């Protein structure tokens, strides 16, 4: 009965009642939680107010689970065979026992009930839990499973040979559905481990390809049998609550999964093609994203200027660049910087990218006519100080954003242009009068992402004459550049992760005069450079000189510039 009494109590109440933290420590932790959005237990441990073992006991009480020390437990092979290694890694669990049709597993997330629901469905048995640390689970997975023995090709063979497989279709109640679940889970797990930004499932006339995009580049990971396409597509649609019977129209969906203790947001897009549905899963690993201006890769001088701009009381601040260049991350980093108790911030997005504590966030729904302009009209009645519009797509949206800025609001938004000066002509093309642009636009931050040289296999070498000329080196200047040799950590590409390059255009009286005169992009760029703007290429050269990326990446960027 004790567990039932505590089940619905907050973790803070349990810690306080058991004397594990003081009232003052709890209040400090709750205040920081409201500002940062972190877990309360994590905050209390960081400040030294609480030990991890005490937090585990409190979480166990809250969830009605017993704590367990995995290092003192011997797990039989028969029990381990109940849970494949891919599932253990995906859900960060370890099977402990199987008795009377009940599987007991160790978990570090006692309140994540979806783990137990998924396991009940996939393993066809009742599942109960005991609580332990994430470190003990990772050590146990390595000890008992080692490297995941099931390969993608083996699962393909298992699915192809499943009973009921007929023209690539598996009945919903067919036991052969389990290999499909295992396959999708393994693909997701490998995508997260490789830090892939999206996964592509592409049917062609005679083959079916699965590819990951890592650091902006696509790589083949598997070529499953073509007859599996429909079954894989159906499983992905089920995950996102999409209509599996509809294959003639595009569909978009969203789902969340817990992988290795972190929350991963999956955006799913289905597009009908002549050979079947092309499906793309966009992977947003929230644990890997750092919403801070200090983490974006901005040069110190640019970062200082941007901090000054985002503290203005009104105006528009735009982020520009192609799809997938990190515009939304930059916008949220700015919001995180100015997010305070005395400021009201409302965002309208399609869909909401990040859940940030202290923000009121709205996701548009075009199917019910909940559009950007409609939401913006009602947002202004909510008396916000700061508004973020996910993307300026049409004339009505841009006019609403300008109206908001002119009525005393600071507005953040994104726009698709090649560089910062081009944002002015893009707005004019959308029907915005020059005087409105000149009076409302405060700054434009253009950006790109360059691949970083892998830290594990980086090698230094002296720049040759062509490279020295490209980097603008002085005759007597010695320049050492870096490149990646290629290793297992970077998939033998020589690159791992990406770094941002930026171009910050700040509007002063000279630039506003040029806008009013409807000056060309070239004249606006020339004046901005005179005012101290560092171009995308100049920032990329700095990144090459700092040893963060290569000349090849710089040349790739140059081909993208107008």
mmCIF file of N, CA, C and O in Angstrom, residues 423-512:
data_model
loop_
_atom_site.group_PDB
_atom_site.id
_atom_site.type_symbol
_atom_site.label_atom_id
_atom_site.label_comp_id
_atom_site.label_asym_id
_atom_site.label_seq_id
_atom_site.Cartn_x
_atom_site.Cartn_y
_atom_site.Cartn_z
ATOM 1 N N UNK A 423 17.949 38.947 -48.134
ATOM 2 C CA UNK A 423 16.685 38.938 -47.399
ATOM 3 C C UNK A 423 15.849 40.164 -47.747
ATOM 4 O O UNK A 423 14.610 40.100 -47.789
ATOM 5 N N UNK A 424 16.511 41.295 -48.012
ATOM 6 C CA UNK A 424 15.788 42.533 -48.339
ATOM 7 C C UNK A 424 15.019 42.369 -49.648
ATOM 8 O O UNK A 424 13.815 42.670 -49.733
ATOM 9 N N UNK A 425 15.692 41.910 -50.703
ATOM 10 C CA UNK A 425 15.020 41.742 -51.990
ATOM 11 C C UNK A 425 13.965 40.634 -51.923
ATOM 12 O O UNK A 425 12.943 40.717 -52.615
ATOM 13 N N UNK A 426 14.211 39.619 -51.101
ATOM 14 C CA UNK A 426 13.209 38.548 -50.943
ATOM 15 C C UNK A 426 11.927 39.110 -50.337
ATOM 16 O O UNK A 426 10.817 38.782 -50.773
ATOM 17 N N UNK A 427 12.040 39.968 -49.350
ATOM 18 C CA UNK A 427 10.860 40.574 -48.739
ATOM 19 C C UNK A 427 10.145 41.482 -49.727
ATOM 20 O O UNK A 427 8.905 41.524 -49.769
ATOM 21 N N UNK A 428 10.914 42.216 -50.543
ATOM 22 C CA UNK A 428 10.295 43.065 -51.566
ATOM 23 C C UNK A 428 9.554 42.222 -52.592
ATOM 24 O O UNK A 428 8.458 42.582 -53.056
ATOM 25 N N UNK A 429 10.132 41.070 -52.968
ATOM 26 C CA UNK A 429 9.467 40.169 -53.908
ATOM 27 C C UNK A 429 8.149 39.645 -53.348
ATOM 28 O O UNK A 429 7.235 39.288 -54.111
ATOM 29 N N UNK A 430 8.066 39.580 -52.016
ATOM 30 C CA UNK A 430 6.837 39.102 -51.370
ATOM 31 C C UNK A 430 5.807 40.218 -51.209
ATOM 32 O O UNK A 430 4.752 40.014 -50.610
ATOM 33 N N UNK A 431 6.112 41.407 -51.735
ATOM 34 C CA UNK A 431 5.138 42.477 -51.724
ATOM 35 C C UNK A 431 5.245 43.442 -50.565
ATOM 36 O O UNK A 431 4.339 44.248 -50.337
ATOM 37 N N UNK A 432 6.352 43.425 -49.837
ATOM 38 C CA UNK A 432 6.523 44.324 -48.698
ATOM 39 C C UNK A 432 7.117 45.641 -49.178
ATOM 40 O O UNK A 432 8.115 45.650 -49.912
ATOM 41 N N UNK A 433 6.515 46.740 -48.774
ATOM 42 C CA UNK A 433 7.013 48.050 -49.168
ATOM 43 C C UNK A 433 8.380 48.327 -48.532
ATOM 44 O O UNK A 433 8.661 47.895 -47.411
ATOM 45 N N UNK A 434 9.205 49.072 -49.248
ATOM 46 C CA UNK A 434 10.567 49.359 -48.789
ATOM 47 C C UNK A 434 10.568 50.082 -47.445
ATOM 48 O O UNK A 434 11.407 49.803 -46.575
ATOM 49 N N UNK A 435 9.631 51.026 -47.253
ATOM 50 C CA UNK A 435 9.631 51.783 -46.006
ATOM 51 C C UNK A 435 9.282 50.898 -44.806
ATOM 52 O O UNK A 435 9.751 51.137 -43.686
ATOM 53 N N UNK A 436 8.487 49.837 -45.023
ATOM 54 C CA UNK A 436 8.167 48.911 -43.935
ATOM 55 C C UNK A 436 9.390 48.070 -43.567
ATOM 56 O O UNK A 436 9.647 47.811 -42.387
ATOM 57 N N UNK A 437 10.146 47.645 -44.587
ATOM 58 C CA UNK A 437 11.369 46.876 -44.320
ATOM 59 C C UNK A 437 12.366 47.739 -43.560
ATOM 60 O O UNK A 437 12.957 47.314 -42.562
ATOM 61 N N UNK A 438 12.556 48.972 -44.034
ATOM 62 C CA UNK A 438 13.541 49.867 -43.417
ATOM 63 C C UNK A 438 13.188 50.202 -41.977
ATOM 64 O O UNK A 438 14.077 50.367 -41.136
ATOM 65 N N UNK A 439 11.905 50.288 -41.670
ATOM 66 C CA UNK A 439 11.495 50.686 -40.326
ATOM 67 C C UNK A 439 11.362 49.529 -39.351
ATOM 68 O O UNK A 439 11.310 49.742 -38.139
ATOM 69 N N UNK A 440 11.333 48.289 -39.840
ATOM 70 C CA UNK A 440 11.092 47.154 -38.940
ATOM 71 C C UNK A 440 12.272 46.187 -38.821
ATOM 72 O O UNK A 440 12.487 45.596 -37.754
ATOM 73 N N UNK A 441 13.050 46.011 -39.879
ATOM 74 C CA UNK A 441 14.114 44.997 -39.873
ATOM 75 C C UNK A 441 15.331 45.490 -39.086
ATOM 76 O O UNK A 441 15.894 46.541 -39.401
ATOM 77 N N UNK A 442 15.718 44.743 -38.066
ATOM 78 C CA UNK A 442 16.869 45.101 -37.232
ATOM 79 C C UNK A 442 18.142 44.361 -37.636
ATOM 80 O O UNK A 442 19.224 44.927 -37.622
ATOM 81 N N UNK A 443 18.003 43.079 -37.955
ATOM 82 C CA UNK A 443 19.192 42.293 -38.288
ATOM 83 C C UNK A 443 18.792 41.042 -39.053
ATOM 84 O O UNK A 443 17.665 40.537 -38.928
ATOM 85 N N UNK A 444 19.739 40.533 -39.863
ATOM 86 C CA UNK A 444 19.573 39.269 -40.580
ATOM 87 C C UNK A 444 20.807 38.420 -40.308
ATOM 88 O O UNK A 444 21.940 38.881 -40.517
ATOM 89 N N UNK A 445 20.586 37.192 -39.846
ATOM 90 C CA UNK A 445 21.687 36.260 -39.570
ATOM 91 C C UNK A 445 21.624 35.128 -40.592
ATOM 92 O O UNK A 445 20.747 34.264 -40.510
ATOM 93 N N UNK A 446 22.524 35.174 -41.585
ATOM 94 C CA UNK A 446 22.614 34.085 -42.563
ATOM 95 C C UNK A 446 23.583 33.031 -42.042
ATOM 96 O O UNK A 446 24.558 33.360 -41.355
ATOM 97 N N UNK A 447 23.338 31.770 -42.384
ATOM 98 C CA UNK A 447 24.210 30.721 -41.857
ATOM 99 C C UNK A 447 24.259 29.498 -42.753
ATOM 100 O O UNK A 447 23.410 29.285 -43.605
ATOM 101 N N UNK A 448 25.298 28.716 -42.550
ATOM 102 C CA UNK A 448 25.492 27.417 -43.182
ATOM 103 C C UNK A 448 26.111 26.489 -42.136
ATOM 104 O O UNK A 448 26.568 26.947 -41.090
ATOM 105 N N UNK A 449 26.165 25.209 -42.468
ATOM 106 C CA UNK A 449 26.837 24.239 -41.617
ATOM 107 C C UNK A 449 27.947 23.567 -42.409
ATOM 108 O O UNK A 449 27.721 23.061 -43.512
ATOM 109 N N UNK A 450 29.156 23.580 -41.857
ATOM 110 C CA UNK A 450 30.301 22.902 -42.467
ATOM 111 C C UNK A 450 30.674 21.683 -41.629
ATOM 112 O O UNK A 450 30.586 21.708 -40.401
ATOM 113 N N UNK A 451 31.106 20.636 -42.307
ATOM 114 C CA UNK A 451 31.550 19.443 -41.583
ATOM 115 C C UNK A 451 32.866 19.707 -40.848
ATOM 116 O O UNK A 451 33.781 20.316 -41.407
ATOM 117 N N UNK A 452 32.932 19.230 -39.604
ATOM 118 C CA UNK A 452 34.142 19.390 -38.806
ATOM 119 C C UNK A 452 35.076 18.207 -39.028
ATOM 120 O O UNK A 452 34.628 17.069 -39.217
ATOM 121 N N UNK A 453 36.361 18.474 -38.962
ATOM 122 C CA UNK A 453 37.352 17.397 -39.052
ATOM 123 C C UNK A 453 37.241 16.521 -37.806
ATOM 124 O O UNK A 453 37.104 17.023 -36.681
ATOM 125 N N UNK A 454 37.277 15.216 -38.005
ATOM 126 C CA UNK A 454 37.166 14.264 -36.893
ATOM 127 C C UNK A 454 38.322 14.465 -35.900
ATOM 128 O O UNK A 454 39.492 14.503 -36.302
ATOM 129 N N UNK A 455 37.989 14.588 -34.628
ATOM 130 C CA UNK A 455 39.007 14.818 -33.599
ATOM 131 C C UNK A 455 39.929 13.612 -33.410
ATOM 132 O O UNK A 455 41.075 13.762 -32.988
ATOM 133 N N UNK A 456 39.436 12.418 -33.725
ATOM 134 C CA UNK A 456 40.225 11.204 -33.460
ATOM 135 C C UNK A 456 41.257 10.908 -34.542
ATOM 136 O O UNK A 456 42.244 10.219 -34.279
ATOM 137 N N UNK A 457 41.013 11.374 -35.760
ATOM 138 C CA UNK A 457 41.953 11.020 -36.838
ATOM 139 C C UNK A 457 42.481 12.251 -37.572
ATOM 140 O O UNK A 457 42.944 12.150 -38.709
ATOM 141 N N UNK A 458 42.401 13.417 -36.936
ATOM 142 C CA UNK A 458 42.859 14.646 -37.580
ATOM 143 C C UNK A 458 44.372 14.635 -37.746
ATOM 144 O O UNK A 458 45.113 14.128 -36.902
ATOM 145 N N UNK A 459 44.820 15.186 -38.859
ATOM 146 C CA UNK A 459 46.242 15.284 -39.152
ATOM 147 C C UNK A 459 46.561 16.701 -39.615
ATOM 148 O O UNK A 459 45.794 17.298 -40.368
ATOM 149 N N UNK A 460 47.684 17.224 -39.185
ATOM 150 C CA UNK A 460 48.116 18.549 -39.622
ATOM 151 C C UNK A 460 49.023 18.422 -40.842
ATOM 152 O O UNK A 460 49.747 17.433 -41.001
ATOM 153 N N UNK A 461 48.976 19.441 -41.705
ATOM 154 C CA UNK A 461 49.872 19.478 -42.861
ATOM 155 C C UNK A 461 50.047 20.942 -43.275
ATOM 156 O O UNK A 461 49.166 21.787 -43.044
ATOM 157 N N UNK A 462 51.166 21.298 -43.873
ATOM 158 C CA UNK A 462 51.398 22.696 -44.292
ATOM 159 C C UNK A 462 50.584 23.029 -45.537
ATOM 160 O O UNK A 462 50.458 22.211 -46.453
ATOM 161 N N UNK A 463 49.986 24.215 -45.565
ATOM 162 C CA UNK A 463 49.185 24.644 -46.716
ATOM 163 C C UNK A 463 50.070 24.830 -47.943
ATOM 164 O O UNK A 463 51.187 25.344 -47.843
ATOM 165 N N UNK A 464 49.556 24.388 -49.106
ATOM 166 C CA UNK A 464 50.311 24.611 -50.347
ATOM 167 C C UNK A 464 49.992 26.013 -50.882
ATOM 168 O O UNK A 464 49.224 26.775 -50.277
ATOM 169 N N UNK A 465 50.568 26.352 -52.034
ATOM 170 C CA UNK A 465 50.441 27.702 -52.550
ATOM 171 C C UNK A 465 48.990 28.070 -52.881
ATOM 172 O O UNK A 465 48.530 29.181 -52.610
ATOM 173 N N UNK A 466 48.263 27.142 -53.502
ATOM 174 C CA UNK A 466 46.867 27.414 -53.846
ATOM 175 C C UNK A 466 46.030 27.639 -52.589
ATOM 176 O O UNK A 466 45.170 28.528 -52.554
ATOM 177 N N UNK A 467 46.278 26.822 -51.582
ATOM 178 C CA UNK A 467 45.523 26.961 -50.327
ATOM 179 C C UNK A 467 45.881 28.264 -49.620
ATOM 180 O O UNK A 467 45.014 28.937 -49.059
ATOM 181 N N UNK A 468 47.132 28.637 -49.666
ATOM 182 C CA UNK A 468 47.569 29.889 -49.044
ATOM 183 C C UNK A 468 46.899 31.081 -49.740
ATOM 184 O O UNK A 468 46.443 32.026 -49.095
ATOM 185 N N UNK A 469 46.828 31.016 -51.068
ATOM 186 C CA UNK A 469 46.187 32.093 -51.817
ATOM 187 C C UNK A 469 44.697 32.187 -51.481
ATOM 188 O O UNK A 469 44.150 33.279 -51.297
ATOM 189 N N UNK A 470 44.051 31.028 -51.394
ATOM 190 C CA UNK A 470 42.629 30.987 -51.072
ATOM 191 C C UNK A 470 42.354 31.572 -49.691
ATOM 192 O O UNK A 470 41.357 32.268 -49.475
ATOM 193 N N UNK A 471 43.259 31.310 -48.742
ATOM 194 C CA UNK A 471 43.068 31.761 -47.367
ATOM 195 C C UNK A 471 43.603 33.165 -47.125
ATOM 196 O O UNK A 471 43.514 33.673 -46.004
ATOM 197 N N UNK A 472 44.181 33.788 -48.164
ATOM 198 C CA UNK A 472 44.691 35.148 -48.020
ATOM 199 C C UNK A 472 45.882 35.243 -47.104
ATOM 200 O O UNK A 472 46.003 36.210 -46.326
ATOM 201 N N UNK A 473 46.798 34.278 -47.156
ATOM 202 C CA UNK A 473 47.954 34.252 -46.267
ATOM 203 C C UNK A 473 49.011 35.270 -46.700
ATOM 204 O O UNK A 473 49.217 35.517 -47.897
ATOM 205 N N UNK A 474 49.703 35.850 -45.736
ATOM 206 C CA UNK A 474 50.834 36.731 -46.014
ATOM 207 C C UNK A 474 52.008 35.894 -46.516
ATOM 208 O O UNK A 474 52.136 34.711 -46.169
ATOM 209 N N UNK A 475 52.903 36.481 -47.306
ATOM 210 C CA UNK A 475 54.027 35.710 -47.882
ATOM 211 C C UNK A 475 54.859 34.980 -46.834
ATOM 212 O O UNK A 475 55.320 33.862 -47.076
ATOM 213 N N UNK A 476 55.090 35.617 -45.672
ATOM 214 C CA UNK A 476 55.947 35.008 -44.660
ATOM 215 C C UNK A 476 55.164 34.211 -43.610
ATOM 216 O O UNK A 476 55.750 33.650 -42.682
ATOM 217 N N UNK A 477 53.849 34.166 -43.782
ATOM 218 C CA UNK A 477 53.003 33.504 -42.772
ATOM 219 C C UNK A 477 53.027 31.993 -42.954
ATOM 220 O O UNK A 477 52.851 31.478 -44.064
ATOM 221 N N UNK A 478 53.251 31.288 -41.859
ATOM 222 C CA UNK A 478 53.214 29.821 -41.896
ATOM 223 C C UNK A 478 51.824 29.349 -41.485
ATOM 224 O O UNK A 478 51.321 29.702 -40.420
ATOM 225 N N UNK A 479 51.181 28.568 -42.353
ATOM 226 C CA UNK A 479 49.815 28.094 -42.078
ATOM 227 C C UNK A 479 49.801 26.573 -42.067
ATOM 228 O O UNK A 479 50.201 25.924 -43.040
ATOM 229 N N UNK A 480 49.313 26.002 -40.952
ATOM 230 C CA UNK A 480 49.114 24.560 -40.848
ATOM 231 C C UNK A 480 47.612 24.279 -40.901
ATOM 232 O O UNK A 480 46.832 24.850 -40.142
ATOM 233 N N UNK A 481 47.225 23.422 -41.830
ATOM 234 C CA UNK A 481 45.820 23.029 -41.977
ATOM 235 C C UNK A 481 45.613 21.619 -41.453
ATOM 236 O O UNK A 481 46.577 20.919 -41.115
ATOM 237 N N UNK A 482 44.348 21.212 -41.367
ATOM 238 C CA UNK A 482 44.043 19.871 -40.857
ATOM 239 C C UNK A 482 43.130 19.145 -41.839
ATOM 240 O O UNK A 482 42.391 19.759 -42.616
ATOM 241 N N UNK A 483 43.196 17.826 -41.777
ATOM 242 C CA UNK A 483 42.273 16.972 -42.520
ATOM 243 C C UNK A 483 42.142 15.662 -41.762
ATOM 244 O O UNK A 483 43.003 15.312 -40.937
ATOM 245 N N UNK A 484 41.066 14.944 -42.021
ATOM 246 C CA UNK A 484 40.839 13.676 -41.331
ATOM 247 C C UNK A 484 41.359 12.511 -42.142
ATOM 248 O O UNK A 484 41.078 12.400 -43.343
ATOM 249 N N UNK A 485 42.101 11.635 -41.492
ATOM 250 C CA UNK A 485 42.626 10.454 -42.175
ATOM 251 C C UNK A 485 41.520 9.451 -42.443
ATOM 252 O O UNK A 485 41.552 8.721 -43.432
ATOM 253 N N UNK A 486 40.513 9.406 -41.549
ATOM 254 C CA UNK A 486 39.434 8.432 -41.644
ATOM 255 C C UNK A 486 39.605 7.349 -40.607
ATOM 256 O O UNK A 486 40.669 6.729 -40.519
ATOM 257 N N UNK A 487 38.586 7.144 -39.788
ATOM 258 C CA UNK A 487 38.656 6.112 -38.749
ATOM 259 C C UNK A 487 37.247 5.579 -38.504
ATOM 260 O O UNK A 487 36.260 6.032 -39.090
ATOM 261 N N UNK A 488 37.156 4.610 -37.598
ATOM 262 C CA UNK A 488 35.860 3.997 -37.307
ATOM 263 C C UNK A 488 34.889 5.011 -36.710
ATOM 264 O O UNK A 488 33.684 4.978 -36.978
ATOM 265 N N UNK A 489 35.385 5.941 -35.888
ATOM 266 C CA UNK A 489 34.518 6.909 -35.217
ATOM 267 C C UNK A 489 33.788 7.796 -36.208
ATOM 268 O O UNK A 489 32.644 8.192 -35.971
ATOM 269 N N UNK A 490 34.426 8.144 -37.336
ATOM 270 C CA UNK A 490 33.805 9.044 -38.320
ATOM 271 C C UNK A 490 33.318 8.303 -39.554
ATOM 272 O O UNK A 490 32.981 8.937 -40.570
ATOM 273 N N UNK A 491 33.284 6.958 -39.478
ATOM 274 C CA UNK A 491 32.853 6.190 -40.645
ATOM 275 C C UNK A 491 33.811 6.305 -41.807
ATOM 276 O O UNK A 491 33.423 6.149 -42.964
ATOM 277 N N UNK A 492 35.096 6.567 -41.494
ATOM 278 C CA UNK A 492 36.178 6.671 -42.482
ATOM 279 C C UNK A 492 35.921 7.793 -43.504
ATOM 280 O O UNK A 492 36.358 7.723 -44.647
ATOM 281 N N UNK A 493 35.213 8.841 -43.062
ATOM 282 C CA UNK A 493 34.986 10.013 -43.915
ATOM 283 C C UNK A 493 35.965 11.137 -43.602
ATOM 284 O O UNK A 493 36.157 12.030 -44.430
ATOM 285 N N UNK A 494 36.558 11.118 -42.411
ATOM 286 C CA UNK A 494 37.442 12.202 -41.995
ATOM 287 C C UNK A 494 36.714 13.355 -41.338
ATOM 288 O O UNK A 494 37.344 14.299 -40.866
ATOM 289 N N UNK A 495 35.369 13.279 -41.306
ATOM 290 C CA UNK A 495 34.564 14.352 -40.715
ATOM 291 C C UNK A 495 33.629 13.775 -39.640
ATOM 292 O O UNK A 495 33.126 12.655 -39.790
ATOM 293 N N UNK A 496 33.397 14.573 -38.628
ATOM 294 C CA UNK A 496 32.413 14.179 -37.613
ATOM 295 C C UNK A 496 31.817 15.438 -36.979
ATOM 296 O O UNK A 496 32.542 16.302 -36.500
ATOM 297 N N UNK A 497 30.490 15.531 -37.010
ATOM 298 C CA UNK A 497 29.733 16.696 -36.523
ATOM 299 C C UNK A 497 29.925 17.885 -37.469
ATOM 300 O O UNK A 497 30.674 17.806 -38.459
ATOM 301 N N UNK A 498 29.225 18.973 -37.164
ATOM 302 C CA UNK A 498 29.298 20.161 -38.020
ATOM 303 C C UNK A 498 29.428 21.423 -37.173
ATOM 304 O O UNK A 498 29.111 21.433 -35.989
ATOM 305 N N UNK A 499 29.900 22.472 -37.812
ATOM 306 C CA UNK A 499 30.068 23.757 -37.145
ATOM 307 C C UNK A 499 29.404 24.829 -38.015
ATOM 308 O O UNK A 499 29.418 24.743 -39.248
ATOM 309 N N UNK A 500 28.806 25.813 -37.380
ATOM 310 C CA UNK A 500 28.115 26.859 -38.117
ATOM 311 C C UNK A 500 29.054 27.961 -38.581
ATOM 312 O O UNK A 500 30.045 28.280 -37.926
ATOM 313 N N UNK A 501 28.755 28.520 -39.747
ATOM 314 C CA UNK A 501 29.406 29.755 -40.203
ATOM 315 C C UNK A 501 28.293 30.788 -40.405
ATOM 316 O O UNK A 501 27.187 30.438 -40.832
ATOM 317 N N UNK A 502 28.594 32.052 -40.112
ATOM 318 C CA UNK A 502 27.536 33.050 -40.007
ATOM 319 C C UNK A 502 27.918 34.355 -40.696
ATOM 320 O O UNK A 502 29.089 34.685 -40.864
ATOM 321 N N UNK A 503 26.853 35.097 -41.054
ATOM 322 C CA UNK A 503 26.975 36.411 -41.665
ATOM 323 C C UNK A 503 25.892 37.277 -41.020
ATOM 324 O O UNK A 503 24.703 37.082 -41.269
ATOM 325 N N UNK A 504 26.299 38.207 -40.165
ATOM 326 C CA UNK A 504 25.337 39.026 -39.420
ATOM 327 C C UNK A 504 25.256 40.421 -40.025
ATOM 328 O O UNK A 504 26.216 41.191 -39.989
ATOM 329 N N UNK A 505 24.086 40.735 -40.593
ATOM 330 C CA UNK A 505 23.829 42.048 -41.192
ATOM 331 C C UNK A 505 22.981 42.863 -40.223
ATOM 332 O O UNK A 505 21.835 42.504 -39.931
ATOM 333 N N UNK A 506 23.545 43.948 -39.701
ATOM 334 C CA UNK A 506 22.836 44.821 -38.760
ATOM 335 C C UNK A 506 22.478 46.119 -39.476
ATOM 336 O O UNK A 506 23.331 46.749 -40.107
ATOM 337 N N UNK A 507 21.231 46.499 -39.390
ATOM 338 C CA UNK A 507 20.751 47.676 -40.121
ATOM 339 C C UNK A 507 21.022 48.951 -39.338
ATOM 340 O O UNK A 507 20.619 49.094 -38.181
ATOM 341 N N UNK A 508 21.738 49.881 -40.004
ATOM 342 C CA UNK A 508 21.950 51.221 -39.453
ATOM 343 C C UNK A 508 21.307 52.225 -40.415
ATOM 344 O O UNK A 508 20.616 51.844 -41.372
ATOM 345 N N UNK A 509 21.540 53.510 -40.198
ATOM 346 C CA UNK A 509 20.880 54.526 -41.019
ATOM 347 C C UNK A 509 21.309 54.452 -42.484
ATOM 348 O O UNK A 509 20.505 54.678 -43.386
ATOM 349 N N UNK A 510 22.585 54.144 -42.733
ATOM 350 C CA UNK A 510 23.062 54.037 -44.117
ATOM 351 C C UNK A 510 22.349 52.909 -44.866
ATOM 352 O O UNK A 510 21.917 53.073 -46.013
ATOM 353 N N UNK A 511 22.237 51.749 -44.209
ATOM 354 C CA UNK A 511 21.575 50.614 -44.851
ATOM 355 C C UNK A 511 20.079 50.868 -45.019
ATOM 356 O O UNK A 511 19.483 50.478 -46.035
ATOM 357 N N UNK A 512 19.468 51.530 -44.059
ATOM 358 C CA UNK A 512 18.034 51.831 -44.179
ATOM 359 C C UNK A 512 17.792 52.780 -45.363
ATOM 360 O O UNK A 512 16.792 52.645 -46.081
#
